[in-house]
PDB file of C-alpha atoms in Angstrom:
ATOM      1  CA  MET V  27      39.529  97.623  73.051  1.00 50.00           C
ATOM      2  CA  SER V  28      42.238  98.234  70.470  1.00 52.00           C
ATOM      3  CA  ARG V  29      45.915  97.501  70.869  1.00 53.00           C
ATOM      4  CA  ALA V  30      46.616 101.246  70.482  1.00 55.00           C
ATOM      5  CA  PHE V  31      44.374 101.981  73.493  1.00 51.00           C
ATOM      6  CA  TRP V  32      46.268  99.558  75.718  1.00 50.00           C
ATOM      7  CA  TYR V  33      49.589 100.881  74.488  1.00 53.00           C
ATOM      8  CA  LYS V  34      48.611 104.452  75.382  1.00 56.00           C
ATOM      9  CA  LEU V  35      47.263 103.327  78.750  1.00 52.00           C
ATOM     10  CA  LEU V  36      50.473 101.456  79.624  1.00 56.00           C
ATOM     11  CA  LEU V  37      52.573 104.409  78.499  1.00 55.00           C
ATOM     12  CA  ALA V  38      50.528 106.764  80.686  1.00 54.00           C
ATOM     13  CA  VAL V  39      50.920 104.450  83.699  1.00 52.00           C
ATOM     14  CA  PHE V  40      54.686 104.226  83.113  1.00 52.00           C
ATOM     15  CA  LEU V  41      55.068 108.007  82.887  1.00 51.00           C
ATOM     16  CA  ILE V  42      53.020 108.519  86.040  1.00 52.00           C
ATOM     17  CA  ALA V  43      55.096 105.927  87.905  1.00 48.00           C
ATOM     18  CA  LEU V  44      58.314 107.551  86.691  1.00 45.00           C
ATOM     19  CA  ALA V  45      57.127 110.953  87.866  1.00 47.00           C
ATOM     20  CA  VAL V  46      56.202 109.555  91.282  1.00 45.00           C
ATOM     21  CA  ILE V  47      59.617 107.855  91.652  1.00 41.00           C
ATOM     22  CA  GLN V  48      61.418 111.084  90.811  1.00 46.00           C
ATOM     23  CA  PHE V  49      59.608 112.905  93.604  1.00 47.00           C
ATOM     24  CA  ILE V  50      60.192 110.250  96.269  1.00 51.00           C
ATOM     25  CA  PRO V  51      62.984 111.686  98.414  1.00 59.00           C
ATOM     26  CA  PRO V  52      65.901 109.309  99.005  1.00 65.00           C
ATOM     27  CA  ALA V  53      66.461 107.994 102.499  1.00 74.00           C
ATOM     28  CA  PRO V  54      68.734 110.247 104.571  1.00 84.00           C
ATOM     29  CA  VAL V  55      72.380 109.215 104.705  1.00 90.00           C
ATOM     30  CA  GLN V  56      73.140 107.435 107.941  1.00 92.00           C
ATOM     31  CA  LEU V  57      75.776 109.370 109.866  1.00 95.00           C
ATOM     32  CA  PRO V  58      77.761 107.050 112.156  1.00 95.00           C
ATOM     33  CA  ALA V  59      77.950 109.719 114.857  1.00 94.00           C
ATOM     34  CA  ASP V  60      74.135 109.686 115.080  1.00 94.00           C
ATOM     35  CA  LEU V  61      73.932 105.903 115.577  1.00 96.00           C
ATOM     36  CA  PRO V  62      74.397 103.732 118.672  1.00 95.00           C
ATOM     37  CA  ASP V  63      78.030 102.809 119.187  1.00 93.00           C
ATOM     38  CA  THR V  64      77.444  99.173 118.188  1.00 94.00           C
ATOM     39  CA  GLU V  65      76.103 100.219 114.760  1.00 96.00           C
ATOM     40  CA  ARG V  66      78.674 102.813 113.777  1.00 96.00           C
ATOM     41  CA  GLU V  67      81.316 100.567 112.249  1.00 96.00           C
ATOM     42  CA  SER V  68      78.867  99.061 109.738  1.00 95.00           C
ATOM     43  CA  ALA V  69      77.894 102.593 108.648  1.00 96.00           C
ATOM     44  CA  ARG V  70      81.484 103.838 108.188  1.00 97.00           C
ATOM     45  CA  LEU V  71      80.983 104.026 104.396  1.00 97.00           C
ATOM     46  CA  LEU V  72      78.340 106.722 103.988  1.00 97.00           C
ATOM     47  CA  GLY V  73      75.622 105.914 101.469  1.00 94.00           C
ATOM     48  CA  PHE V  74      75.720 108.919  99.179  1.00 96.00           C
ATOM     49  CA  GLU V  75      74.125 108.549  95.734  1.00 95.00           C
ATOM     50  CA  GLY V  76      76.879 110.018  93.588  1.00 95.00           C
ATOM     51  CA  ILE V  77      79.855 110.461  95.925  1.00 96.00           C
ATOM     52  CA  HIS V  78      81.929 107.311  96.166  1.00 96.00           C
ATOM     53  CA  ASN V  79      84.207 105.989  98.898  1.00 97.00           C
ATOM     54  CA  PHE V  80      83.081 108.618 101.443  1.00 98.00           C
ATOM     55  CA  ARG V  81      84.137 107.219 104.823  1.00 98.00           C
ATOM     56  CA  ASP V  82      84.166 108.329 108.452  1.00 98.00           C
ATOM     57  CA  LEU V  83      87.510 107.673 110.164  1.00 98.00           C
ATOM     58  CA  GLY V  84      85.935 107.494 113.609  1.00 98.00           C
ATOM     59  CA  GLY V  85      86.198 104.518 115.924  1.00 97.00           C
ATOM     60  CA  TYR V  86      89.793 103.451 115.282  1.00 98.00           C
ATOM     61  CA  THR V  87      91.524 102.676 118.578  1.00 97.00           C
ATOM     62  CA  THR V  88      94.836 104.201 119.591  1.00 98.00           C
ATOM     63  CA  GLU V  89      97.722 102.562 121.396  1.00 96.00           C
ATOM     64  CA  ASP V  90      96.785 104.384 124.617  1.00 94.00           C
ATOM     65  CA  GLY V  91      93.188 103.146 124.577  1.00 95.00           C
ATOM     66  CA  ARG V  92      91.387 106.132 123.085  1.00 97.00           C
ATOM     67  CA  ARG V  93      89.340 106.204 119.885  1.00 97.00           C
ATOM     68  CA  VAL V  94      89.210 108.540 116.906  1.00 98.00           C
ATOM     69  CA  ALA V  95      86.038 110.595 117.347  1.00 98.00           C
ATOM     70  CA  TRP V  96      83.188 109.965 114.911  1.00 98.00           C
ATOM     71  CA  GLY V  97      81.953 112.758 112.664  1.00 97.00           C
ATOM     72  CA  LYS V  98      85.174 114.781 112.555  1.00 98.00           C
ATOM     73  CA  LEU V  99      87.422 113.205 109.911  1.00 98.00           C
ATOM     74  CA  TYR V 100      86.149 112.083 106.511  1.00 98.00           C
ATOM     75  CA  ARG V 101      87.943 110.773 103.411  1.00 98.00           C
ATOM     76  CA  SER V 102      86.325 110.562  99.986  1.00 98.00           C
ATOM     77  CA  GLY V 103      86.460 110.272  96.236  1.00 96.00           C
ATOM     78  CA  HIS V 104      85.652 113.333  94.121  1.00 96.00           C
ATOM     79  CA  PHE V 105      82.365 115.271  94.352  1.00 96.00           C
ATOM     80  CA  ALA V 106      81.889 115.746  90.592  1.00 96.00           C
ATOM     81  CA  THR V 107      78.960 113.306  90.458  1.00 95.00           C
ATOM     82  CA  ALA V 108      77.257 114.480  93.650  1.00 96.00           C
ATOM     83  CA  THR V 109      73.475 114.530  93.280  1.00 96.00           C
ATOM     84  CA  ARG V 110      71.087 117.192  94.539  1.00 94.00           C
ATOM     85  CA  SER V 111      70.268 114.901  97.458  1.00 94.00           C
ATOM     86  CA  ASP V 112      73.976 114.436  98.195  1.00 95.00           C
ATOM     87  CA  LEU V 113      74.445 118.188  98.431  1.00 95.00           C
ATOM     88  CA  GLN V 114      71.600 118.408 100.936  1.00 93.00           C
ATOM     89  CA  GLN V 115      73.082 115.549 102.960  1.00 93.00           C
ATOM     90  CA  LEU V 116      76.538 117.162 102.959  1.00 94.00           C
ATOM     91  CA  GLU V 117      75.117 120.133 104.818  1.00 92.00           C
ATOM     92  CA  ARG V 118      74.266 117.806 107.716  1.00 93.00           C
ATOM     93  CA  LEU V 119      77.978 117.132 108.261  1.00 96.00           C
ATOM     94  CA  GLN V 120      78.637 120.764 109.263  1.00 95.00           C
ATOM     95  CA  LEU V 121      81.984 120.667 107.493  1.00 97.00           C
ATOM     96  CA  ASP V 122      84.666 123.196 108.298  1.00 98.00           C
ATOM     97  CA  THR V 123      87.028 122.393 105.409  1.00 98.00           C
ATOM     98  CA  LEU V 124      87.001 120.464 102.121  1.00 98.00           C
ATOM     99  CA  ILE V 125      90.514 119.609 100.925  1.00 98.00           C
ATOM    100  CA  ASP V 126      91.037 118.565  97.293  1.00 98.00           C
ATOM    101  CA  PHE V 127      94.285 116.773  96.392  1.00 97.00           C
ATOM    102  CA  ARG V 128      93.461 116.530  92.673  1.00 95.00           C
ATOM    103  CA  SER V 129      95.539 118.173  89.977  1.00 92.00           C
ATOM    104  CA  VAL V 130      94.361 121.255  88.114  1.00 90.00           C
ATOM    105  CA  GLY V 131      93.579 119.086  85.085  1.00 88.00           C
ATOM    106  CA  GLU V 132      91.523 116.644  87.141  1.00 90.00           C
ATOM    107  CA  ARG V 133      89.524 119.450  88.730  1.00 93.00           C
ATOM    108  CA  GLU V 134      88.869 121.043  85.340  1.00 92.00           C
ATOM    109  CA  GLU V 135      87.763 117.729  83.837  1.00 91.00           C
ATOM    110  CA  GLU V 136      85.539 116.791  86.792  1.00 93.00           C
ATOM    111  CA  PRO V 137      84.772 119.900  88.871  1.00 95.00           C
ATOM    112  CA  SER V 138      83.414 119.331  92.344  1.00 94.00           C
ATOM    113  CA  ARG V 139      79.720 119.900  93.007  1.00 95.00           C
ATOM    114  CA  VAL V 140      79.182 121.476  96.411  1.00 94.00           C
ATOM    115  CA  PRO V 141      76.194 123.182  98.057  1.00 91.00           C
ATOM    116  CA  GLU V 142      75.508 126.738  96.923  1.00 87.00           C
ATOM    117  CA  ASP V 143      77.056 129.266  99.275  1.00 87.00           C
ATOM    118  CA  ALA V 144      78.904 126.386 100.924  1.00 87.00           C
ATOM    119  CA  PRO V 145      79.649 127.396 104.524  1.00 89.00           C
ATOM    120  CA  PHE V 146      82.961 125.495 104.546  1.00 95.00           C
ATOM    121  CA  THR V 147      86.429 126.450 103.339  1.00 96.00           C
ATOM    122  CA  GLN V 148      87.545 124.807 100.081  1.00 96.00           C
ATOM    123  CA  LEU V 149      91.283 124.211  99.908  1.00 97.00           C
ATOM    124  CA  SER V 150      93.076 122.917  96.818  1.00 97.00           C
ATOM    125  CA  ILE V 151      96.377 121.096  97.405  1.00 97.00           C
ATOM    126  CA  PRO V 152      97.419 119.648  94.008  1.00 95.00           C
ATOM    127  CA  THR V 153      99.462 116.509  94.609  1.00 93.00           C
ATOM    128  CA  LEU V 154     101.091 114.224  92.039  1.00 81.00           C
ATOM    129  CA  ASP V 155     100.015 116.907  89.559  1.00 72.00           C
ATOM    130  CA  ALA V 156     102.300 116.698  86.531  1.00 63.00           C
ATOM    131  CA  GLY V 157     103.186 113.048  87.137  1.00 59.00           C
ATOM    132  CA  ASN V 158      99.562 111.983  87.382  1.00 58.00           C
ATOM    133  CA  ASN V 159      98.600 113.886  84.238  1.00 61.00           C
ATOM    134  CA  ALA V 160     101.506 112.363  82.314  1.00 64.00           C
ATOM    135  CA  MET V 161     100.642 108.859  83.517  1.00 62.00           C
ATOM    136  CA  VAL V 162      96.967 109.223  82.578  1.00 66.00           C
ATOM    137  CA  SER V 163      97.895 110.547  79.132  1.00 68.00           C
ATOM    138  CA  GLU V 164     100.372 107.733  78.555  1.00 72.00           C
ATOM    139  CA  LEU V 165      97.924 105.060  79.707  1.00 69.00           C
ATOM    140  CA  ARG V 166      95.148 106.417  77.480  1.00 74.00           C
ATOM    141  CA  ALA V 167      97.480 106.517  74.478  1.00 75.00           C
ATOM    142  CA  ARG V 168      98.691 102.976  75.108  1.00 71.00           C
ATOM    143  CA  ILE V 169      95.148 101.643  75.456  1.00 75.00           C
ATOM    144  CA  GLU V 170      94.069 103.385  72.263  1.00 75.00           C
ATOM    145  CA  SER V 171      97.033 101.929  70.391  1.00 68.00           C
ATOM    146  CA  ASP V 172      96.621  98.487  72.015  1.00 71.00           C
ATOM    147  CA  ASP V 173     100.192  98.638  73.289  1.00 67.00           C
ATOM    148  CA  LEU V 174     100.675  98.110  77.031  1.00 73.00           C
ATOM    149  CA  THR V 175     104.185  96.700  76.629  1.00 73.00           C
ATOM    150  CA  GLY V 176     106.397  97.833  79.492  1.00 72.00           C
ATOM    151  CA  PHE V 177     103.661  99.710  81.372  1.00 78.00           C
ATOM    152  CA  ASP V 178     103.868  98.525  84.999  1.00 86.00           C
ATOM    153  CA  ALA V 179     100.892  99.821  87.000  1.00 88.00           C
ATOM    154  CA  ASP V 180     102.169  98.242  90.220  1.00 93.00           C
ATOM    155  CA  ALA V 181     105.573  99.926  89.902  1.00 91.00           C
ATOM    156  CA  PHE V 182     103.907 103.281  89.238  1.00 89.00           C
ATOM    157  CA  MET V 183     101.811 103.038  92.410  1.00 92.00           C
ATOM    158  CA  LEU V 184     104.817 102.012  94.510  1.00 95.00           C
ATOM    159  CA  GLN V 185     106.772 105.021  93.238  1.00 93.00           C
ATOM    160  CA  ALA V 186     103.814 107.362  93.760  1.00 93.00           C
ATOM    161  CA  ASN V 187     103.640 106.464  97.451  1.00 96.00           C
ATOM    162  CA  ARG V 188     107.369 107.012  97.812  1.00 96.00           C
ATOM    163  CA  GLN V 189     106.882 110.452  96.283  1.00 95.00           C
ATOM    164  CA  PHE V 190     104.094 111.230  98.754  1.00 96.00           C
ATOM    165  CA  ALA V 191     106.604 110.702 101.573  1.00 97.00           C
ATOM    166  CA  ASP V 192     109.356 112.786  99.992  1.00 96.00           C
ATOM    167  CA  GLU V 193     108.654 115.074  97.043  1.00 95.00           C
ATOM    168  CA  PHE V 194     105.136 115.970  98.177  1.00 96.00           C
ATOM    169  CA  THR V 195     105.902 116.573 101.842  1.00 98.00           C
ATOM    170  CA  PRO V 196     105.019 120.303 101.474  1.00 97.00           C
ATOM    171  CA  GLN V 197     101.529 119.333 100.301  1.00 98.00           C
ATOM    172  CA  TYR V 198     100.974 116.964 103.219  1.00 98.00           C
ATOM    173  CA  ARG V 199     102.364 119.602 105.586  1.00 98.00           C
ATOM    174  CA  GLN V 200      99.694 121.960 104.290  1.00 98.00           C
ATOM    175  CA  PHE V 201      97.066 119.261 104.780  1.00 98.00           C
ATOM    176  CA  MET V 202      98.077 118.578 108.372  1.00 98.00           C
ATOM    177  CA  HIS V 203      98.045 122.251 109.283  1.00 98.00           C
ATOM    178  CA  ALA V 204      94.592 122.651 107.727  1.00 98.00           C
ATOM    179  CA  VAL V 205      93.323 119.841 109.980  1.00 98.00           C
ATOM    180  CA  LEU V 206      95.052 121.477 112.937  1.00 98.00           C
ATOM    181  CA  LYS V 207      93.482 124.843 112.092  1.00 98.00           C
ATOM    182  CA  ALA V 208      89.987 123.302 112.029  1.00 98.00           C
ATOM    183  CA  GLU V 209      90.318 122.685 115.801  1.00 97.00           C
ATOM    184  CA  GLY V 210      88.251 119.517 115.759  1.00 97.00           C
ATOM    185  CA  ARG V 211      85.556 120.767 113.435  1.00 98.00           C
ATOM    186  CA  PRO V 212      84.693 118.269 110.645  1.00 98.00           C
ATOM    187  CA  VAL V 213      87.146 118.031 107.740  1.00 98.00           C
ATOM    188  CA  VAL V 214      86.883 115.993 104.524  1.00 98.00           C
ATOM    189  CA  TRP V 215      89.687 115.397 102.027  1.00 98.00           C
ATOM    190  CA  GLN V 216      89.354 113.943  98.563  1.00 98.00           C
ATOM    191  CA  CYS V 217      91.157 112.990  95.387  1.00 96.00           C
ATOM    192  CA  THR V 218      89.762 111.288  92.292  1.00 92.00           C
ATOM    193  CA  ALA V 219      89.061 107.821  93.707  1.00 93.00           C
ATOM    194  CA  GLY V 220      89.715 108.691  97.344  1.00 95.00           C
ATOM    195  CA  LYS V 221      92.344 105.985  97.773  1.00 96.00           C
ATOM    196  CA  ASP V 222      95.939 107.051  97.004  1.00 95.00           C
ATOM    197  CA  ARG V 223      96.626 110.707  97.791  1.00 97.00           C
ATOM    198  CA  THR V 224      93.659 110.671 100.150  1.00 98.00           C
ATOM    199  CA  GLY V 225      94.761 107.330 101.576  1.00 98.00           C
ATOM    200  CA  PHE V 226      98.276 108.531 102.364  1.00 98.00           C
ATOM    201  CA  ALA V 227      96.848 111.607 104.080  1.00 98.00           C
ATOM    202  CA  ALA V 228      94.557 109.437 106.191  1.00 98.00           C
ATOM    203  CA  ALA V 229      97.438 107.097 107.043  1.00 98.00           C
ATOM    204  CA  ILE V 230      99.830 109.750 108.343  1.00 98.00           C
ATOM    205  CA  LEU V 231      97.067 111.505 110.282  1.00 98.00           C
ATOM    206  CA  LEU V 232      95.950 108.268 111.947  1.00 98.00           C
ATOM    207  CA  ARG V 233      99.588 107.467 112.785  1.00 98.00           C
ATOM    208  CA  ILE V 234     100.010 110.872 114.406  1.00 98.00           C
ATOM    209  CA  LEU V 235      96.864 110.249 116.451  1.00 98.00           C
ATOM    210  CA  GLY V 236      98.384 106.998 117.702  1.00 98.00           C
ATOM    211  CA  VAL V 237      96.417 104.434 115.684  1.00 98.00           C
ATOM    212  CA  PRO V 238      98.441 101.206 115.142  1.00 98.00           C
ATOM    213  CA  ASP V 239      99.593 100.362 111.621  1.00 97.00           C
ATOM    214  CA  GLU V 240      97.333  97.295 111.466  1.00 97.00           C
ATOM    215  CA  GLN V 241      94.219  99.463 111.630  1.00 98.00           C
ATOM    216  CA  ILE V 242      95.718 102.066 109.303  1.00 98.00           C
ATOM    217  CA  ILE V 243      96.350  99.424 106.645  1.00 98.00           C
ATOM    218  CA  GLN V 244      92.848  98.038 107.200  1.00 97.00           C
ATOM    219  CA  ASP V 245      91.410 101.492 106.500  1.00 98.00           C
ATOM    220  CA  TYR V 246      93.647 101.877 103.445  1.00 98.00           C
ATOM    221  CA  LEU V 247      92.530  98.547 101.970  1.00 97.00           C
ATOM    222  CA  ALA V 248      88.847  99.381 102.558  1.00 97.00           C
ATOM    223  CA  SER V 249      89.015 101.599  99.440  1.00 96.00           C
ATOM    224  CA  ARG V 250      89.371  98.651  97.073  1.00 92.00           C
ATOM    225  CA  GLU V 251      85.715  97.722  96.600  1.00 93.00           C
ATOM    226  CA  PRO V 252      84.244 101.268  96.543  1.00 92.00           C
ATOM    227  CA  ALA V 253      86.895 102.480  94.080  1.00 90.00           C
ATOM    228  CA  LEU V 254      86.336  99.581  91.697  1.00 87.00           C
ATOM    229  CA  ASP V 255      82.554  99.824  92.016  1.00 88.00           C
ATOM    230  CA  ALA V 256      82.670 103.522  91.109  1.00 85.00           C
ATOM    231  CA  ARG V 257      84.296 102.676  87.757  1.00 86.00           C
ATOM    232  CA  SER V 258      82.639  99.299  87.111  1.00 87.00           C
ATOM    233  CA  ARG V 259      80.850 100.513  83.967  1.00 88.00           C
ATOM    234  CA  GLU V 260      84.056 101.920  82.485  1.00 87.00           C
ATOM    235  CA  LEU V 261      85.915  98.698  83.280  1.00 85.00           C
ATOM    236  CA  MET V 262      83.192  96.621  81.625  1.00 89.00           C
ATOM    237  CA  LEU V 263      83.309  98.725  78.451  1.00 86.00           C
ATOM    238  CA  LEU V 264      87.101  98.627  78.448  1.00 81.00           C
ATOM    239  CA  ARG V 265      87.043  94.845  78.722  1.00 86.00           C
ATOM    240  CA  VAL V 266      84.585  94.567  75.833  1.00 81.00           C
ATOM    241  CA  PHE V 267      86.276  96.990  73.453  1.00 80.00           C
ATOM    242  CA  LYS V 268      89.961  96.825  74.431  1.00 81.00           C
ATOM    243  CA  GLY V 269      90.391  93.422  75.994  1.00 84.00           C
ATOM    244  CA  GLU V 270      91.238  91.857  79.323  1.00 87.00           C
ATOM    245  CA  ALA V 271      94.804  93.171  79.516  1.00 85.00           C
ATOM    246  CA  ALA V 272      93.698  96.807  79.279  1.00 84.00           C
ATOM    247  CA  ALA V 273      90.907  96.267  81.813  1.00 85.00           C
ATOM    248  CA  ALA V 274      93.265  94.493  84.215  1.00 87.00           C
ATOM    249  CA  THR V 275      95.811  97.313  83.994  1.00 86.00           C
ATOM    250  CA  VAL V 276      93.221  99.980  84.753  1.00 85.00           C
ATOM    251  CA  ALA V 277      91.715  97.820  87.525  1.00 88.00           C
ATOM    252  CA  THR V 278      95.159  97.694  89.151  1.00 88.00           C
ATOM    253  CA  MET V 279      95.370 101.482  89.020  1.00 85.00           C
ATOM    254  CA  LEU V 280      91.926 101.687  90.612  1.00 87.00           C
ATOM    255  CA  SER V 281      92.730  99.227  93.386  1.00 93.00           C
ATOM    256  CA  VAL V 282      94.898  99.381  96.502  1.00 96.00           C
ATOM    257  CA  ASP V 283      97.696  97.189  97.806  1.00 97.00           C
ATOM    258  CA  ALA V 284      99.180  97.205 101.309  1.00 97.00           C
ATOM    259  CA  ARG V 285     102.663  97.164  99.712  1.00 97.00           C
ATOM    260  CA  TRP V 286     101.994 100.568  98.175  1.00 97.00           C
ATOM    261  CA  LEU V 287     101.281 102.233 101.512  1.00 98.00           C
ATOM    262  CA  GLN V 288     104.184 100.372 103.114  1.00 98.00           C
ATOM    263  CA  ALA V 289     106.443 101.793 100.400  1.00 98.00           C
ATOM    264  CA  GLY V 290     105.431 105.261 101.584  1.00 98.00           C
ATOM    265  CA  PHE V 291     106.150 104.384 105.218  1.00 98.00           C
ATOM    266  CA  ASP V 292     109.515 102.877 104.252  1.00 98.00           C
ATOM    267  CA  GLU V 293     110.386 106.018 102.300  1.00 98.00           C
ATOM    268  CA  ILE V 294     109.587 108.139 105.363  1.00 98.00           C
ATOM    269  CA  ASP V 295     112.146 106.139 107.367  1.00 98.00           C
ATOM    270  CA  ALA V 296     114.722 106.284 104.557  1.00 98.00           C
ATOM    271  CA  ARG V 297     114.298 109.997 103.841  1.00 97.00           C
ATOM    272  CA  TRP V 298     113.635 111.385 107.318  1.00 98.00           C
ATOM    273  CA  GLY V 299     115.172 108.785 109.618  1.00 98.00           C
ATOM    274  CA  SER V 300     111.956 108.013 111.509  1.00 98.00           C
ATOM    275  CA  PHE V 301     108.271 108.845 111.507  1.00 98.00           C
ATOM    276  CA  ASP V 302     108.748 111.189 114.463  1.00 98.00           C
ATOM    277  CA  ALA V 303     111.408 113.113 112.519  1.00 98.00           C
ATOM    278  CA  TYR V 304     109.100 113.271 109.480  1.00 98.00           C
ATOM    279  CA  VAL V 305     106.335 114.722 111.627  1.00 98.00           C
ATOM    280  CA  ARG V 306     108.678 117.242 113.254  1.00 98.00           C
ATOM    281  CA  ASP V 307     110.873 118.273 110.307  1.00 98.00           C
ATOM    282  CA  GLY V 308     108.739 117.401 107.285  1.00 98.00           C
ATOM    283  CA  LEU V 309     105.221 118.197 108.474  1.00 98.00           C
ATOM    284  CA  ALA V 310     106.429 120.936 110.863  1.00 98.00           C
ATOM    285  CA  LEU V 311     104.260 119.789 113.747  1.00 98.00           C
ATOM    286  CA  THR V 312     105.412 120.484 117.284  1.00 98.00           C
ATOM    287  CA  ALA V 313     104.713 118.336 120.326  1.00 98.00           C
ATOM    288  CA  THR V 314     102.074 120.907 121.284  1.00 98.00           C
ATOM    289  CA  ASP V 315     100.463 120.614 117.821  1.00 98.00           C
ATOM    290  CA  ILE V 316     100.264 116.838 118.206  1.00 98.00           C
ATOM    291  CA  GLN V 317      98.697 117.157 121.648  1.00 98.00           C
ATOM    292  CA  THR V 318      96.183 119.627 120.220  1.00 98.00           C
ATOM    293  CA  LEU V 319      95.234 117.268 117.380  1.00 98.00           C
ATOM    294  CA  ARG V 320      94.751 114.413 119.807  1.00 98.00           C
ATOM    295  CA  ARG V 321      92.727 116.557 122.206  1.00 97.00           C
ATOM    296  CA  HIS V 322      90.369 117.646 119.413  1.00 98.00           C
ATOM    297  CA  LEU V 323      90.098 114.384 117.465  1.00 98.00           C
ATOM    298  CA  LEU V 324      90.241 111.591 120.028  1.00 98.00           C
ATOM    299  CA  ALA V 325      87.598 110.427 122.471  1.00 93.00           C
ATOM    300  CA  GLY V 326      88.176 108.605 125.758  1.00 78.00           C
ATOM    301  CA  ALA V 327      90.642 108.927 128.563  1.00 54.00           C
ATOM    302  CA  GLY V 328      94.141 110.070 127.709  1.00 54.00           C
TER     303      GLY V 328
END
């Protein structure tokens, strides 16, 4: 038989195989709350196709021996690249509220994809809005002009976390009261990479629930690998076309460092006097509010 015949046959087989693959449904996302207790921790990072750094905050132990309930608190990167399968899987979470910390510009550039007629409330709380936009614009311009002189990514992230604890207290107050209003129904909050604005929100909420700082920092640092993986292609291209210095600078911005979160905690003490005062005067949560949050979001004896 001719070479053309075999070429057409192989092409037909390839197209058939491609069509079959496209119609094979992906495996359902494992929800930690549906698994035996011994398997939940390993499934904390949910395996969505296009949503990165989506994590369940369940299982963290509190100082009084309780645990954060599984399936109630989720933190995530943006939903702009959510696949059709992801949207179907999201419906299984029975979300009450989706909170978006991204700026207006970020949301316009990468709008969230959510299920049609989504049954959950979508709440936008722009945080680090103008500052983030200015930083992104400056970094892009510097990379294009091959001039990173004086740009200190580490210093920017330290200052951003200080701002979370001071300038952006109204935004985090709004976040905390949205979680309170959900009355224990599942809530997810997101920013672009799901690590900085989202990470600070997770940190103060876990602190209010009584989780020790060691576990809070552990959760904060768990964003490093998912955040870098989500932008691995962009980092590779940046390294090829703009060099190692540009790639390293952006990689720093995409990473996490315990010092950054600690800078936020230190700023809380400096600005408010103590974490308790920050919760009371900054976040406007009463003792009754805190008891309500713990009653709805913690499992185990009190």
